Short mmCIF file of C-alpha atoms in Angstrom, two decimals:
data_model
loop_
_atom_site.label_atom_id
_atom_site.label_comp_id
_atom_site.label_asym_id
_atom_site.label_seq_id
_atom_site.Cartn_x
_atom_site.Cartn_y
_atom_site.Cartn_z
CA MET A 110 61.77 102.13 76.16
CA LYS A 111 59.00 99.52 76.36
CA THR A 112 61.32 96.99 74.78
CA CYS A 113 63.59 97.90 77.53
CA HIS A 114 61.40 97.31 80.43
CA HIS A 115 60.52 93.81 79.21
CA ILE A 116 64.17 93.16 79.13
CA VAL A 117 64.70 94.06 82.67
CA PHE A 118 61.78 92.15 83.82
CA PHE A 119 63.01 88.69 82.30
CA LEU A 120 66.52 89.83 82.94
CA CYS A 121 65.70 90.20 86.57
CA ALA A 122 63.08 87.10 87.26
CA ASN A 123 64.41 84.49 89.49
CA THR A 124 62.96 82.23 87.36
CA ILE A 125 62.54 82.14 83.46
CA SER A 126 59.36 80.35 81.66
CA SER A 127 60.34 78.19 78.69
CA THR A 128 58.41 80.63 76.66
CA THR A 129 60.87 83.60 77.36
CA CYS A 130 63.39 82.30 74.94
CA ALA A 131 60.65 82.29 72.05
CA PHE A 132 59.74 85.68 73.29
CA ILE A 133 62.98 86.92 72.89
CA GLY A 134 63.94 85.63 69.71
CA LYS A 135 60.58 86.91 68.20
CA LEU A 136 61.72 90.69 69.92
CA TRP A 137 65.59 90.54 68.68
CA LYS A 138 64.43 89.29 64.85
CA ASP A 139 61.97 92.26 65.02
CA THR A 140 64.71 94.95 66.52
CA ARG A 141 67.50 93.31 63.78
CA VAL A 142 65.06 94.13 60.98
CA LYS A 143 64.99 97.80 62.44
CA VAL A 144 68.33 98.30 62.50
CA ALA A 145 70.32 96.12 59.83
CA SER A 146 70.23 98.90 57.62
CA ARG A 147 72.35 101.09 59.25
CA ASN A 148 74.24 99.29 61.56
CA LYS A 149 76.84 96.13 60.59
CA PRO A 150 75.97 92.42 61.88
CA PHE A 151 76.56 91.45 65.28
CA LYS A 152 79.85 89.32 65.01
CA ASN A 153 80.10 85.96 67.38
CA ILE A 154 83.61 84.83 67.22
CA SER A 155 83.50 81.00 66.73
CA GLN A 156 85.33 78.96 69.37
CA PRO A 157 86.93 75.41 68.03
CA ASN A 158 87.68 73.75 71.57
CA LEU A 159 84.81 74.76 74.48
CA VAL A 160 85.66 71.01 76.18
CA ARG A 161 87.64 72.11 79.09
CA GLY A 162 84.95 74.65 80.38
CA ASP A 163 82.72 71.47 80.83
CA ARG A 164 85.21 68.49 81.95
CA TYR A 165 84.95 68.81 85.78
CA ARG A 166 81.43 69.66 86.55
CA ASP A 167 81.24 67.38 89.10
CA ALA A 168 80.85 68.61 93.56
CA ASN A 169 84.30 68.08 94.93
CA SER A 170 84.46 68.83 98.57
CA THR A 171 88.09 70.49 97.85
CA ILE A 172 85.89 74.21 96.27
CA PRO A 173 84.10 75.93 99.34
CA SER A 174 80.97 77.02 98.99
CA PRO A 175 80.27 80.72 97.37
CA LYS A 176 78.98 81.72 100.61
CA VAL A 177 82.57 81.04 102.22
CA ILE A 178 84.58 82.53 99.45
CA ALA A 179 82.47 85.56 99.10
CA GLU A 180 82.86 86.58 102.77
CA SER A 181 86.36 86.26 102.61
CA LEU A 182 86.36 88.72 99.54
CA GLY A 183 83.89 91.01 101.06
CA VAL A 184 81.35 90.44 98.39
CA LYS A 185 77.78 89.76 98.72
CA PRO A 186 77.58 85.55 98.18
CA THR A 187 75.33 83.91 94.67
CA LYS A 188 71.87 83.20 95.55
CA GLU A 189 70.81 80.10 96.23
CA ALA A 190 69.42 78.78 92.87
CA SER A 191 69.11 75.17 91.47
CA ALA A 192 71.37 74.66 88.37
CA LYS A 193 67.86 74.88 85.88
CA THR A 194 67.89 78.45 87.04
CA TRP A 195 71.22 79.18 86.39
CA GLN A 196 71.41 77.51 82.77
CA ARG A 197 67.96 79.20 82.18
CA ALA A 198 69.69 82.87 83.54
CA TRP A 199 72.47 82.30 81.15
CA LYS A 200 70.75 81.27 78.03
CA ILE A 201 68.33 84.27 78.52
CA HIS A 202 71.50 86.90 78.56
CA LYS A 203 73.23 85.09 75.81
CA ARG A 204 69.92 85.48 73.63
CA MET A 205 69.63 89.09 74.57
CA LEU A 206 73.27 90.36 73.67
CA PRO A 207 72.74 91.15 70.33
CA LEU A 208 69.40 92.92 71.03
CA LEU A 209 71.52 94.96 73.73
CA HIS A 210 74.14 95.70 71.19
CA SER A 211 71.58 96.24 68.00
CA THR A 212 71.98 99.91 68.12
CA ASP A 213 75.79 99.67 69.48
CA ASN A 214 78.22 101.78 66.41
CA CYS A 215 81.27 99.88 68.27
CA LYS A 216 79.86 96.50 67.60
CA PRO A 217 82.28 94.63 69.82
CA PRO A 218 82.58 90.89 68.32
CA ASP A 219 81.64 88.53 71.45
CA SER A 220 84.37 85.66 71.97
CA SER A 221 84.75 83.65 75.43
CA LEU A 222 82.12 85.54 77.18
CA ASN A 223 83.70 88.58 76.68
CA LEU A 224 80.50 90.80 76.04
CA ALA A 225 78.60 88.84 78.88
CA CYS A 226 81.58 89.46 81.11
CA MET A 227 81.53 93.16 80.09
CA TRP A 228 77.62 93.51 81.38
CA TRP A 229 78.30 91.38 84.19
CA LYS A 230 80.81 93.81 85.44
CA SER A 231 79.39 96.86 85.10
CA LEU A 232 76.82 95.45 87.25
CA SER A 233 79.27 95.03 90.37
CA GLY A 234 81.55 97.83 89.63
CA ASN A 235 78.14 100.18 89.67
CA ASP A 236 77.71 98.91 93.37
CA LYS A 237 79.01 101.27 95.66
CA SER A 238 79.09 98.32 98.53
CA SER A 239 81.37 96.51 96.62
CA PRO A 240 85.13 96.46 96.57
CA VAL A 241 84.96 96.38 92.99
CA TYR A 242 83.22 99.47 92.58
CA ASP A 243 85.09 101.40 89.67
CA ASN A 244 82.51 104.40 89.44
CA GLY A 245 80.70 103.65 86.21
CA LEU A 246 84.35 102.91 84.51
CA ALA A 247 82.86 99.05 82.88
CA TYR A 248 79.42 101.20 82.51
CA ASP A 249 80.51 103.36 80.23
CA LEU A 250 81.75 100.88 78.04
CA LEU A 251 78.43 99.67 77.37
CA PRO A 252 76.28 101.08 74.60
CA SER A 253 74.03 104.08 75.01
CA GLY A 254 70.36 103.89 76.16
CA TRP A 255 70.26 100.07 76.58
CA ARG A 256 73.00 100.22 79.24
CA LYS A 257 70.07 101.93 81.60
CA ILE A 258 69.24 98.68 82.18
CA VAL A 259 72.32 98.21 84.43
CA ARG A 260 70.92 100.85 86.99
CA LEU A 261 68.67 98.39 88.13
CA ARG A 262 71.22 96.34 89.39
CA ARG A 263 69.31 95.44 93.00
CA LEU A 264 66.67 93.76 90.93
CA TYR A 265 69.00 91.35 89.00
CA PRO A 266 69.33 87.79 91.43
CA ARG A 267 72.98 87.40 92.30
CA LEU A 268 73.81 84.51 89.57
CA HIS A 269 76.49 84.67 87.18
CA HIS A 270 77.59 88.66 88.13
CA ALA A 271 78.12 87.79 91.24
CA ASN A 272 79.96 84.90 90.33
CA VAL A 273 82.31 87.55 88.21
CA GLU A 274 82.49 89.73 90.55
CA MET A 275 84.26 87.41 93.39
CA ARG A 276 87.17 86.68 90.65
CA THR A 277 86.92 90.29 90.15
CA ALA A 278 87.91 91.37 93.54
CA TYR A 279 90.28 88.47 94.51
CA LEU A 280 92.16 89.85 91.23
CA ASP A 281 92.32 93.24 91.95
CA SER A 282 93.25 92.40 95.89
CA GLN A 283 96.06 90.11 95.21
CA ILE A 284 97.38 92.68 92.35
CA ASN A 285 96.96 95.51 94.90
CA GLU A 286 98.83 93.42 97.41
CA ILE A 287 101.75 92.18 95.21
CA VAL A 288 102.24 95.97 94.39
CA GLN A 289 102.46 97.16 97.79
CA ASN A 290 104.83 94.29 98.63
CA VAL A 291 107.23 95.22 95.46
CA ARG A 292 107.23 99.19 96.71
CA GLY A 293 107.34 98.40 100.31
CA GLN A 294 110.45 96.38 99.47
CA ASN A 295 111.85 99.31 97.34
CA ASN A 296 111.54 101.48 100.70
CA GLU A 297 113.63 99.02 103.03
CA ASP A 298 116.20 98.91 100.40
CA GLY A 299 116.64 102.35 99.53
CA GLY A 300 117.61 101.51 95.87
CA GLU A 301 116.12 102.46 92.49
CA SER A 302 112.56 101.92 93.08
CA LYS A 303 110.94 99.17 90.35
CA ARG A 304 108.58 99.95 88.08
CA ILE A 305 105.10 97.66 87.80
CA ARG A 306 104.03 96.29 84.70
CA LEU A 307 101.22 94.47 84.14
CA ILE A 308 100.32 92.10 81.57
CA CYS A 309 96.42 90.75 80.94
CA MET A 310 96.66 87.54 79.40
CA GLY A 311 93.56 87.14 77.66
CA ALA A 312 92.03 90.48 78.36
CA GLY A 313 88.95 90.66 76.77
CA TYR A 314 86.53 93.73 77.60
CA ASP A 315 87.82 94.35 80.94
CA THR A 316 88.42 97.50 82.21
CA ARG A 317 91.08 96.52 84.85
CA GLY A 318 94.02 97.81 82.92
CA VAL A 319 92.35 101.30 82.62
CA LYS A 320 91.32 100.99 86.82
CA MET A 321 94.82 100.55 87.61
CA LEU A 322 96.41 102.91 85.45
CA GLU A 323 93.96 105.94 87.00
CA ARG A 324 94.65 104.59 90.39
CA ASN A 325 98.34 104.84 89.68
CA THR A 326 98.73 101.49 90.81
CA VAL A 327 100.19 100.03 88.02
CA ASP A 328 103.08 102.39 85.69
CA GLU A 329 102.19 100.48 82.53
CA VAL A 330 99.65 97.56 81.25
CA ILE A 331 99.85 95.30 78.30
CA GLU A 332 97.01 93.72 77.24
CA LEU A 333 96.74 90.67 74.79
CA ASP A 334 93.89 89.05 73.18
CA LEU A 335 92.32 87.68 69.36
CA THR A 336 93.06 90.13 66.63
CA GLU A 337 88.97 90.96 66.10
CA VAL A 338 88.80 91.10 70.26
CA VAL A 339 91.69 93.76 70.56
CA ARG A 340 89.88 95.70 67.33
CA GLY A 341 87.02 95.93 69.02
CA LYS A 342 88.34 97.17 72.23
CA GLU A 343 89.97 99.86 70.59
CA ARG A 344 86.73 101.20 69.68
CA LEU A 345 85.33 100.61 73.02
CA PHE A 346 88.19 102.74 74.37
CA ASP A 347 87.36 105.59 72.07
CA ARG A 348 84.02 105.49 73.31
CA LEU A 349 85.06 105.60 76.95
CA ARG A 350 87.54 108.58 76.15
CA GLU A 351 84.69 110.44 74.98
CA ARG A 352 82.95 109.85 77.98
CA ARG A 353 85.34 110.19 80.53
CA PRO A 354 87.59 113.13 78.75
CA TRP A 355 90.07 112.92 81.75
CA LEU A 356 91.21 109.48 80.43
CA LYS A 357 92.43 111.17 76.93
CA ASP A 358 95.81 112.54 79.40
CA LEU A 359 95.86 108.88 80.60
CA THR A 360 98.57 106.43 78.48
CA MET A 361 95.55 103.78 78.37
CA PRO A 362 97.15 99.83 77.83
CA THR A 363 98.65 98.83 74.85
CA PRO A 364 96.30 96.19 73.15
CA ILE A 365 98.61 93.11 71.20
CA PRO A 366 96.87 90.65 69.00
CA SER A 367 97.79 86.90 69.87
CA ASP A 368 96.83 83.91 69.52
CA PHE A 369 97.75 81.85 72.72
CA ASN A 370 97.15 78.43 71.07
CA ASP A 371 100.26 79.72 68.82
CA VAL A 372 102.70 79.30 71.91
CA GLY A 373 105.66 80.07 69.89
CA ASN A 374 104.50 83.24 68.44
CA LEU A 375 103.34 84.53 71.91
CA ARG A 376 106.60 83.81 73.51
CA LYS A 377 108.50 85.91 71.01
CA LYS A 378 105.32 88.68 71.38
CA LEU A 379 106.45 88.80 75.33
CA ASP A 380 110.11 88.62 74.97
CA ALA A 381 109.63 91.57 72.44
CA ILE A 382 107.39 93.31 75.21
CA LEU A 383 109.99 92.61 78.10
CA LYS A 384 112.79 93.84 76.00
CA ASP A 385 111.56 97.21 74.66
CA ASN A 386 110.56 100.09 77.14
CA ASN A 387 111.07 102.66 74.36
CA ASN A 388 115.42 101.73 75.43
CA THR A 389 114.70 104.32 77.93
CA GLU A 390 115.25 102.22 80.86
CA LYS A 391 116.92 99.47 82.17
CA ILE A 392 114.64 96.41 81.25
CA THR A 393 115.50 95.21 85.26
CA ASN A 394 113.86 97.70 86.45
CA TRP A 395 110.51 96.39 86.30
CA HIS A 396 108.12 94.05 88.37
CA THR A 397 106.16 92.20 85.60
CA ILE A 398 102.70 90.85 86.87
CA PHE A 399 100.71 88.41 84.64
CA THR A 400 96.90 87.77 85.02
CA PHE A 401 94.93 85.28 83.65
CA GLU A 402 91.28 85.53 84.04
CA GLY A 403 88.96 82.89 82.34
CA VAL A 404 91.13 82.36 79.06
CA MET A 405 92.62 78.90 80.07
CA ILE A 406 89.14 77.08 79.61
CA TYR A 407 88.91 77.97 76.06
CA LEU A 408 92.65 76.94 75.03
CA ASP A 409 93.60 74.11 73.15
CA ASP A 410 95.04 71.05 75.47
CA GLY A 411 98.45 71.52 77.02
CA VAL A 412 98.46 75.30 76.56
CA PRO A 413 97.34 76.67 79.65
CA SER A 414 100.53 74.97 81.19
CA SER A 415 102.67 75.83 78.40
CA LEU A 416 101.64 79.66 79.25
CA LEU A 417 102.71 79.17 82.55
CA SER A 418 106.04 77.84 81.52
CA VAL A 419 106.27 80.41 78.92
CA THR A 420 105.63 83.48 81.24
CA SER A 421 107.95 82.36 84.00
CA ASN A 422 110.80 81.70 81.35
CA VAL A 423 110.71 85.03 79.90
CA LEU A 424 110.96 86.33 83.06
CA ASN A 425 114.25 84.13 83.71
CA GLU A 426 115.54 85.03 80.74
CA ASN A 427 115.62 88.57 80.73
CA ASN A 428 116.57 88.13 84.58
CA LEU A 429 112.70 90.10 85.76
CA ASP A 430 111.31 89.98 88.67
CA GLY A 431 107.37 88.60 88.37
CA SER A 432 104.33 87.40 89.82
CA LEU A 433 101.26 85.57 88.79
CA CYS A 434 97.48 86.19 89.28
CA PHE A 435 94.75 83.94 87.91
CA ALA A 436 91.32 83.37 88.36
CA ASP A 437 91.27 80.39 85.85
CA ARG A 438 91.33 76.79 85.20
CA LEU A 439 94.48 75.30 85.59
CA GLU A 440 95.39 71.92 84.14
CA ASN A 441 95.87 68.94 85.76
CA VAL A 442 93.89 69.98 88.88
CA PRO A 443 90.10 68.92 88.51
CA GLY A 444 89.12 70.07 92.11
CA GLY A 445 90.33 72.94 94.38
CA ASP A 446 93.25 70.91 95.70
CA PHE A 447 95.72 73.04 97.01
CA ASP A 448 98.92 70.49 96.93
CA LEU A 449 97.48 69.70 92.94
CA GLY A 450 97.60 73.23 92.36
CA ALA A 451 101.08 74.05 93.83
CA LYS A 452 102.49 71.14 91.76
CA GLU A 453 100.57 72.15 88.36
CA LEU A 454 102.48 75.69 89.01
CA LYS A 455 105.90 74.55 90.29
CA LYS A 456 106.75 72.46 87.38
CA ASN A 457 105.81 75.64 85.39
CA GLY A 458 107.62 78.03 87.08
CA TRP A 459 106.09 79.29 89.81
CA ILE A 460 105.76 79.07 93.67
CA ILE A 461 102.34 79.84 95.09
CA LYS A 462 101.51 82.12 97.15
CA ASP A 463 97.83 81.61 97.95
CA TRP A 464 95.00 79.66 96.85
CA CYS A 465 91.41 80.49 97.06
CA PRO A 466 89.29 77.97 94.46
CA LYS A 467 85.58 78.91 94.26
CA PRO A 468 82.64 77.45 91.88
CA GLY A 469 82.44 77.83 88.26
CA LEU A 470 84.24 77.47 85.24
CA ALA A 471 86.88 79.61 86.35
CA ARG A 472 87.33 77.71 89.77
CA HIS A 473 91.47 78.25 90.66
CA MET A 474 91.93 81.56 91.70
CA GLY A 475 95.51 82.15 93.42
CA SER A 476 98.94 84.40 93.29
CA ALA A 477 102.45 82.89 92.94
CA GLU A 478 105.87 84.15 92.50
CA LEU A 479 108.81 83.47 89.97
CA LEU A 480 111.11 80.52 90.60
CA LYS A 481 114.07 81.75 89.94
CA THR A 482 116.33 79.67 87.78
CA LEU A 483 120.48 80.55 87.79
CA LYS A 484 121.79 81.95 84.88
CA ILE A 485 124.92 80.02 83.14
#
C-alpha cells in the first residue's frame, strides 16, 4: 500500500510540482513491468477530433461563476485555483489512470475522459452531503485495491470532480422533474399511465441508468456509445453485479454500440429502439428522455446539431412524447447566452425549458421539451 499512499499524496495536493509527473511516470513504468505478464495492456481509444472542446476558452460574462451554479444545485463550489493548478491536476490524473487500472481485470478502454469521469463521479457519489450521493454505486465500478483511495475524498481539492458533480446534480434533478411532471399529468388525465424511457447518448461508464432503474425513477434505460466502450461497460456491469448481488434481479440498461458521427446509422438505431418494446405494448405509451453529457465536444463539426434534430424527428415520426436533458456543448452557442441556446434548440425541434450554463468544456446545461410537428 506504500505506492497507494504516494498516489493519494499527489492526487490530493493543492499544487503539483513539475517533478511529480516524472516520478509518476517512473512509478507507472515499474508497476507496468510487474503486471504486464498477467494483464492485457491498458487501452486508450484514439479521438481524431478534439477541436470543438478547446474552441471557446475565452471568459464570457454570460456564464455565471461556479459558486453561483453550485449554490443553485446544492453542491459545494469548485476550489478557487489558477488555470495552471487545474492543468497540473488534470495531467497528474491522466498519468495515473494506467496505474490505477494496472491490476484491473475488466480493463475498460479509455475514451473521451470516460475513465477519469468514472473516478470523479465515485468521489461525489461517496459524499453523503452531496445531492448525487449514490451509496457507493459508482465506487463499485472501480478496480479492487486502488479504489480505496476514493475513501479519502475529503483530502481531494474540489477541482475536476466538483465540476462534474455540478452537471451530475443538474441532470439528475432535471430528469426527476420531468418524470414527476409526466406521472403527475397521467394522474390528472386519469388515463393509462405512460412509462418512462431514458436514452443516454454517450453514456460512457456512468451509472445514472442503473441508479434510475434501481430507484424506480424510469422503466427502461438504453445506453449508446462506441463499441469498445460498450464492451468495457458490460465487463464493469458484471463486476457491479458481483459486488451488489441484488442487481442481478434488476433489468440493467441495454447497451447499443454506436458511432455518433455516422448520423444516418444512428438514426436507424434510434428508430428501431422506439418501435420495438418486444411488441407487447403500444409504442405511444412511452415518454422518452434523451440525455447528452459531455459527448458533443468530441464529435465532428455539424454532428451535435444533427443529433438534436435526429432525436426530435424520430420522436415525432413515431408519434411519441419526449424530453431532452443535456450537460454538453451546443453548437453555435459560444458562451452561455440564453437566446442563442433557445434558437439552436428550436431549429432542431426542441423548446427550451431550463437553461443553466456553467464554466468548463461541457458548459451548456439545460432541458427542453419536444416541438411537436403535425403529421399529414
